[in-house]
One Martini backbone bead per residue (centre of mass of N, CA, C, O) as a GRO file, in nm:
protein
  310
    1MET     BB    1   5.137  16.994   3.113
    2PHE     BB    2   5.420  16.967   2.957
    3SER     BB    3   5.753  17.065   3.072
    4PRO     BB    4   6.088  17.118   3.107
    5GLY     BB    5   6.067  17.180   3.423
    6ASP     BB    6   5.991  16.881   3.507
    7LEU     BB    7   6.292  16.766   3.454
    8MET     BB    8   6.443  17.060   3.488
    9THR     BB    9   6.635  17.275   3.708
   10ILE     BB   10   6.795  17.583   3.671
   11PRO     BB   11   7.045  17.753   3.872
   12PHE     BB   12   7.112  18.047   3.758
   13ASP     BB   13   7.130  18.238   4.004
   14SER     BB   14   7.352  18.073   4.152
   15TRP     BB   15   7.570  18.100   3.939
   16ILE     BB   16   7.594  18.405   3.948
   17ASN     BB   17   7.659  18.433   4.248
   18ASP     BB   18   7.915  18.258   4.244
   19PHE     BB   19   8.071  18.423   4.037
   20VAL     BB   20   8.068  18.699   4.178
   21ARG     BB   21   8.129  18.619   4.488
   22GLY     BB   22   8.353  18.380   4.441
   23TRP     BB   23   8.539  18.533   4.200
   24LEU     BB   24   8.521  18.831   4.104
   25VAL     BB   25   8.545  18.996   4.366
   26PRO     BB   26   8.806  18.874   4.503
   27ASN     BB   27   8.999  18.912   4.231
   28PHE     BB   28   8.887  19.223   4.105
   29ARG     BB   29   8.836  19.462   4.300
   30PRO     BB   30   9.103  19.625   4.284
   31ALA     BB   31   9.068  19.689   3.981
   32PHE     BB   32   8.798  19.837   4.010
   33ARG     BB   33   8.901  20.055   4.200
   34ALA     BB   34   9.117  20.170   4.003
   35ALA     BB   35   8.905  20.250   3.774
   36GLN     BB   36   8.784  20.499   3.942
   37VAL     BB   37   8.994  20.727   3.938
   38PRO     BB   38   8.943  20.889   3.669
   39ILE     BB   39   8.643  20.938   3.726
   40THR     BB   40   8.671  21.087   3.993
   41MET     BB   41   8.850  21.320   3.892
   42THR     BB   42   8.658  21.427   3.676
   43LEU     BB   43   8.409  21.471   3.852
   44ASN     BB   44   8.533  21.661   4.065
   45GLY     BB   45   8.627  21.879   3.869
   46LEU     BB   46   8.350  21.947   3.738
   47ASN     BB   47   8.191  22.000   3.996
   48GLY     BB   48   8.369  22.230   4.102
   49PHE     BB   49   8.339  22.413   3.855
   50PHE     BB   50   8.025  22.446   3.845
   51LEU     BB   51   8.002  22.551   4.143
   52TRP     BB   52   8.198  22.800   4.102
   53MET     BB   53   8.035  22.901   3.886
   54PRO     BB   54   7.843  23.137   3.809
   55MET     BB   55   7.520  23.138   3.721
   56LEU     BB   56   7.521  23.362   3.499
   57ILE     BB   57   7.752  23.244   3.327
   58THR     BB   58   7.633  22.969   3.270
   59THR     BB   59   7.371  23.069   3.140
   60ALA     BB   60   7.504  23.234   2.913
   61ALA     BB   61   7.656  23.001   2.779
   62PHE     BB   62   7.404  22.827   2.714
   63ALA     BB   63   7.249  23.043   2.556
   64LEU     BB   64   7.458  23.081   2.332
   65ALA     BB   65   7.460  22.787   2.238
   66ALA     BB   66   7.157  22.780   2.172
   67TRP     BB   67   7.160  23.007   1.963
   68ARG     BB   68   7.371  22.875   1.769
   69TYR     BB   69   7.221  22.566   1.747
   70ALA     BB   70   6.879  22.625   1.817
   71GLY     BB   71   6.800  22.916   1.874
   72ARG     BB   72   6.610  23.158   2.024
   73GLY     BB   73   6.402  22.990   2.181
   74ILE     BB   74   6.608  22.815   2.344
   75ALA     BB   75   6.755  23.051   2.472
   76ILE     BB   76   6.514  23.155   2.635
   77PHE     BB   77   6.457  22.889   2.780
   78THR     BB   78   6.729  22.878   2.926
   79LEU     BB   79   6.703  23.133   3.092
   80LEU     BB   80   6.435  23.060   3.235
   81GLY     BB   81   6.507  22.776   3.340
   82PHE     BB   82   6.760  22.848   3.510
   83ALA     BB   83   6.619  23.056   3.685
   84PHE     BB   84   6.413  22.863   3.807
   85ILE     BB   85   6.613  22.668   3.939
   86ASP     BB   86   6.736  22.884   4.127
   87MET     BB   87   6.463  22.975   4.269
   88ILE     BB   88   6.413  22.665   4.387
   89GLY     BB   89   6.709  22.560   4.496
   90LEU     BB   90   6.869  22.362   4.244
   91TRP     BB   91   7.154  22.438   4.137
   92PRO     BB   92   7.364  22.244   4.264
   93GLN     BB   93   7.224  21.982   4.166
   94THR     BB   94   7.242  22.049   3.864
   95MET     BB   95   7.555  22.063   3.848
   96THR     BB   96   7.600  21.773   3.937
   97THR     BB   97   7.445  21.645   3.705
   98LEU     BB   98   7.616  21.770   3.480
   99ALA     BB   99   7.884  21.640   3.565
  100MET     BB  100   7.786  21.347   3.530
  101ILE     BB  101   7.716  21.367   3.230
  102VAL     BB  102   7.986  21.462   3.115
  103THR     BB  103   8.150  21.225   3.219
  104SER     BB  104   7.996  21.000   3.077
  105VAL     BB  105   8.020  21.106   2.783
  106LEU     BB  106   8.325  21.118   2.771
  107PHE     BB  107   8.375  20.810   2.816
  108CYS     BB  108   8.196  20.713   2.585
  109ALA     BB  109   8.363  20.850   2.361
  110VAL     BB  110   8.641  20.722   2.423
  111ILE     BB  111   8.523  20.429   2.378
  112GLY     BB  112   8.308  20.433   2.133
  113ILE     BB  113   8.451  20.550   1.884
  114PRO     BB  114   8.686  20.348   1.850
  115LEU     BB  115   8.503  20.097   1.851
  116GLY     BB  116   8.336  20.177   1.600
  117ILE     BB  117   8.575  20.190   1.405
  118LEU     BB  118   8.671  19.898   1.439
  119ALA     BB  119   8.397  19.769   1.357
  120ALA     BB  120   8.395  19.897   1.065
  121ARG     BB  121   8.684  19.742   0.990
  122SER     BB  122   8.541  19.474   1.132
  123ASP     BB  123   8.328  19.214   1.101
  124ARG     BB  124   8.411  19.035   1.337
  125LEU     BB  125   8.388  19.245   1.562
  126TRP     BB  126   8.088  19.316   1.505
  127SER     BB  127   7.974  19.026   1.560
  128VAL     BB  128   8.054  19.056   1.867
  129THR     BB  129   7.944  19.342   1.952
  130ARG     BB  130   7.640  19.343   1.887
  131PRO     BB  131   7.524  19.147   2.112
  132VAL     BB  132   7.634  19.315   2.346
  133LEU     BB  133   7.466  19.569   2.282
  134ASP     BB  134   7.192  19.433   2.305
  135ILE     BB  135   7.217  19.363   2.604
  136MET     BB  136   7.271  19.653   2.712
  137GLN     BB  137   6.985  19.767   2.597
  138THR     BB  138   6.777  19.541   2.735
  139ILE     BB  139   6.862  19.581   3.005
  140PRO     BB  140   6.760  19.691   3.279
  141SER     BB  141   6.873  19.953   3.462
  142PHE     BB  142   6.848  19.825   3.754
  143VAL     BB  143   7.040  19.576   3.708
  144TYR     BB  144   7.315  19.731   3.723
  145LEU     BB  145   7.330  19.798   4.035
  146VAL     BB  146   7.415  19.534   4.171
  147PRO     BB  147   7.704  19.478   4.052
  148ILE     BB  148   7.814  19.762   4.108
  149VAL     BB  149   7.802  19.746   4.417
  150MET     BB  150   7.981  19.490   4.449
  151LEU     BB  151   8.238  19.615   4.289
  152PHE     BB  152   8.221  19.954   4.382
  153GLY     BB  153   7.982  20.030   4.542
  154VAL     BB  154   7.896  20.344   4.665
  155GLY     BB  155   7.801  20.633   4.477
  156MET     BB  156   7.896  20.835   4.220
  157THR     BB  157   8.095  20.656   4.062
  158PRO     BB  158   7.919  20.402   4.028
  159GLY     BB  159   7.699  20.562   3.878
  160ILE     BB  160   7.879  20.632   3.635
  161ILE     BB  161   7.943  20.343   3.547
  162ALA     BB  162   7.650  20.264   3.489
  163THR     BB  163   7.607  20.489   3.278
  164ILE     BB  164   7.820  20.406   3.074
  165ILE     BB  165   7.705  20.125   3.011
  166PHE     BB  166   7.415  20.223   2.928
  167ALA     BB  167   7.520  20.468   2.709
  168LEU     BB  168   7.718  20.333   2.488
  169PRO     BB  169   7.578  20.198   2.231
  170PRO     BB  170   7.498  20.438   2.035
  171ILE     BB  171   7.791  20.538   1.962
  172VAL     BB  172   7.885  20.273   1.842
  173ARG     BB  173   7.672  20.227   1.624
  174LEU     BB  174   7.692  20.514   1.474
  175THR     BB  175   7.988  20.500   1.407
  176ASN     BB  176   7.975  20.247   1.239
  177LEU     BB  177   7.764  20.355   1.038
  178GLY     BB  178   7.916  20.606   0.935
  179ILE     BB  179   8.169  20.461   0.823
  180ARG     BB  180   8.015  20.255   0.633
  181ASN     BB  181   7.855  20.505   0.465
  182VAL     BB  182   8.080  20.576   0.301
  183ARG     BB  183   8.167  20.644   0.003
  184GLY     BB  184   8.325  20.441  -0.225
  185ASP     BB  185   8.465  20.651  -0.418
  186LEU     BB  186   8.633  20.787  -0.191
  187ILE     BB  187   8.789  20.540  -0.107
  188GLU     BB  188   8.917  20.484  -0.384
  189ALA     BB  189   9.057  20.759  -0.410
  190SER     BB  190   9.238  20.735  -0.159
  191HIS     BB  191   9.388  20.491  -0.265
  192ALA     BB  192   9.490  20.622  -0.534
  193PHE     BB  193   9.651  20.854  -0.358
  194GLY     BB  194   9.804  20.687  -0.117
  195SER     BB  195   9.663  20.636   0.139
  196THR     BB  196   9.636  20.571   0.449
  197GLY     BB  197   9.442  20.451   0.690
  198TRP     BB  198   9.454  20.708   0.868
  199GLN     BB  199   9.401  20.918   0.647
  200MET     BB  200   9.126  20.808   0.557
  201LEU     BB  201   8.988  20.838   0.829
  202TRP     BB  202   9.050  21.147   0.902
  203ASP     BB  203   8.998  21.288   0.596
  204VAL     BB  204   8.723  21.118   0.509
  205GLN     BB  205   8.540  20.950   0.704
  206PHE     BB  206   8.497  21.132   0.955
  207PRO     BB  207   8.363  21.383   0.821
  208LEU     BB  208   8.118  21.212   0.699
  209ALA     BB  209   8.040  21.079   0.998
  210LEU     BB  210   7.976  21.314   1.201
  211ARG     BB  211   7.666  21.329   1.207
  212THR     BB  212   7.619  21.041   1.316
  213ILE     BB  213   7.795  21.069   1.569
  214MET     BB  214   7.629  21.302   1.694
  215ALA     BB  215   7.373  21.135   1.724
  216GLY     BB  216   7.499  20.933   1.922
  217LEU     BB  217   7.574  21.144   2.137
  218ASN     BB  218   7.286  21.234   2.195
  219GLN     BB  219   7.179  20.957   2.291
  220THR     BB  220   7.383  20.918   2.517
  221LEU     BB  221   7.303  21.166   2.682
  222MET     BB  222   7.006  21.082   2.741
  223LEU     BB  223   7.076  20.816   2.882
  224ALA     BB  224   7.251  20.943   3.101
  225LEU     BB  225   7.029  21.109   3.233
  226SER     BB  226   6.847  20.870   3.317
  227MET     BB  227   7.068  20.713   3.484
  228VAL     BB  228   7.147  20.930   3.691
  229VAL     BB  229   6.878  20.917   3.838
  230ILE     BB  230   6.887  20.612   3.917
  231ALA     BB  231   7.173  20.630   4.070
  232ALA     BB  232   7.054  20.742   4.342
  233LEU     BB  233   7.008  20.452   4.471
  234ILE     BB  234   7.355  20.438   4.507
  235GLY     BB  235   7.445  20.759   4.591
  236ALA     BB  236   7.383  20.960   4.396
  237GLY     BB  237   7.344  21.276   4.306
  238GLY     BB  238   7.141  21.537   4.263
  239LEU     BB  239   6.831  21.528   4.121
  240GLY     BB  240   6.785  21.229   4.183
  241LEU     BB  241   6.794  21.265   4.492
  242VAL     BB  242   6.550  21.450   4.511
  243VAL     BB  243   6.345  21.249   4.399
  244ASN     BB  244   6.403  21.011   4.590
  245THR     BB  245   6.341  21.162   4.853
  246GLY     BB  246   6.051  21.241   4.784
  247LEU     BB  247   5.946  20.951   4.760
  248GLY     BB  248   6.028  20.851   5.048
  249ARG     BB  249   5.850  21.110   5.183
  250LEU     BB  250   5.605  21.205   5.016
  251ASP     BB  251   5.726  21.458   4.844
  252VAL     BB  252   5.580  21.608   4.591
  253GLY     BB  253   5.725  21.879   4.557
  254GLY     BB  254   6.021  21.781   4.551
  255ALA     BB  255   5.992  21.576   4.316
  256THR     BB  256   5.884  21.781   4.110
  257ALA     BB  257   6.124  21.976   4.112
  258GLY     BB  258   6.332  21.770   4.017
  259GLY     BB  259   6.186  21.694   3.753
  260VAL     BB  260   6.190  21.975   3.624
  261GLY     BB  261   6.496  22.006   3.619
  262ILE     BB  262   6.546  21.764   3.433
  263VAL     BB  263   6.382  21.865   3.191
  264ILE     BB  264   6.535  22.124   3.135
  265LEU     BB  265   6.816  21.997   3.097
  266ALA     BB  266   6.737  21.803   2.870
  267ILE     BB  267   6.643  22.008   2.658
  268VAL     BB  268   6.900  22.173   2.634
  269LEU     BB  269   7.100  21.943   2.562
  270ASP     BB  270   6.948  21.828   2.321
  271ARG     BB  271   6.934  22.084   2.137
  272ILE     BB  272   7.234  22.142   2.119
  273THR     BB  273   7.340  21.866   2.013
  274GLN     BB  274   7.146  21.848   1.775
  275GLY     BB  275   7.242  22.111   1.636
  276MET     BB  276   7.540  22.025   1.594
  277GLY     BB  277   7.447  21.769   1.397
  278GLU     BB  278   7.195  21.946   1.217
  279GLN     BB  279   7.317  22.120   1.028
  280ASN     BB  280   7.273  22.210   0.703
  281ASN     BB  281   7.610  22.221   0.639
  282VAL     BB  282   7.753  21.958   0.729
  283GLN     BB  283   7.757  21.771   0.480
  284THR     BB  284   7.885  21.970   0.282
  285VAL     BB  285   8.142  22.032   0.439
  286SER     BB  286   8.240  21.740   0.465
  287LEU     BB  287   8.263  21.679   0.164
  288ARG     BB  288   8.453  21.910   0.090
  289GLN     BB  289   8.677  21.831   0.291
  290ALA     BB  290   8.731  21.549   0.176
  291VAL     BB  291   8.820  21.644  -0.105
  292ILE     BB  292   9.050  21.824  -0.013
  293ASN     BB  293   9.208  21.595   0.129
  294LEU     BB  294   9.257  21.429  -0.124
  295PHE     BB  295   9.438  21.645  -0.267
  296ARG     BB  296   9.649  21.647  -0.044
  297LEU     BB  297   9.731  21.346  -0.077
  298ARG     BB  298   9.841  21.374  -0.370
  299GLY     BB  299   9.994  21.627  -0.402
  300PRO     BB  300  10.213  21.773  -0.589
  301GLU     BB  301  10.278  21.869  -0.890
  302PRO     BB  302  10.477  21.813  -1.133
  303GLN     BB  303  10.760  21.961  -1.256
  304GLY     BB  304  10.923  22.094  -1.495
  305GLU     BB  305  11.193  22.136  -1.664
  306PRO     BB  306  11.431  22.341  -1.703
  307GLY     BB  307  11.397  22.500  -2.024
  308LYS     BB  308  11.113  22.377  -2.071
  309ALA     BB  309  10.828  22.330  -2.208
  310GLY     BB  310  10.497  22.264  -2.089
   0.00000   0.00000   0.00000
């Protein structure tokens, strides 16, 4: 049966190889190397801090956060889970993984939240950004590793860069969604009170969109955790390296121990961040704060002239 491939074969893979190897890498590799500097500094600082912090203090801090945002059950699970990780000898690797996740989520938030806000305020920008985010979310995670290695080399920092690219779409999408879903009457009221665009964004839209933005941050964190494990294939450390080494050596026990550590860390981080964004009073507080900010934008009421009855 006839098919288009019988008439023409498109060397798509050769085009991509020529573009990356023949033009992108020779011309822009110094710029890509320079872009690693802030990520490397942040990662090294966080990794050193988490490794320096005593295990009991770190566990207590996470348990208190779990108690505050996720309840007593998750707090007890955090205590037992972190103690188990320490007893199986994977505490340093867990702290390295945590530093990689925090670094990735931090840069995703710095890039994604402003981009989501800009996309919410411009339909044209959103029409361009949306298909890019679709591509970023549908490309298999392993595909990111090849161009990242060619452009940035191997190691922890290139793994973080791959994680940032992979985990960025949810926070952009949900920031855009949260800003766009702010009630129209509050937007009209802020305009009527003479607020500037920045005042309307910071005092009205952002408080009301905070719950949705936090949901995006939670999803970004979970994607970052999954990609950090895969990034061990290009030299990233942490628990992903433990799992990868166990698979390479057919060490079932070592790979299982690393996997259990990843599961414990994922549950703790997911429940804490989810609780931060889904507290029962978040929406009420945000709405009340937005209304209060509107009246602040209105300014003081005019005073009557001295000597005249009000």
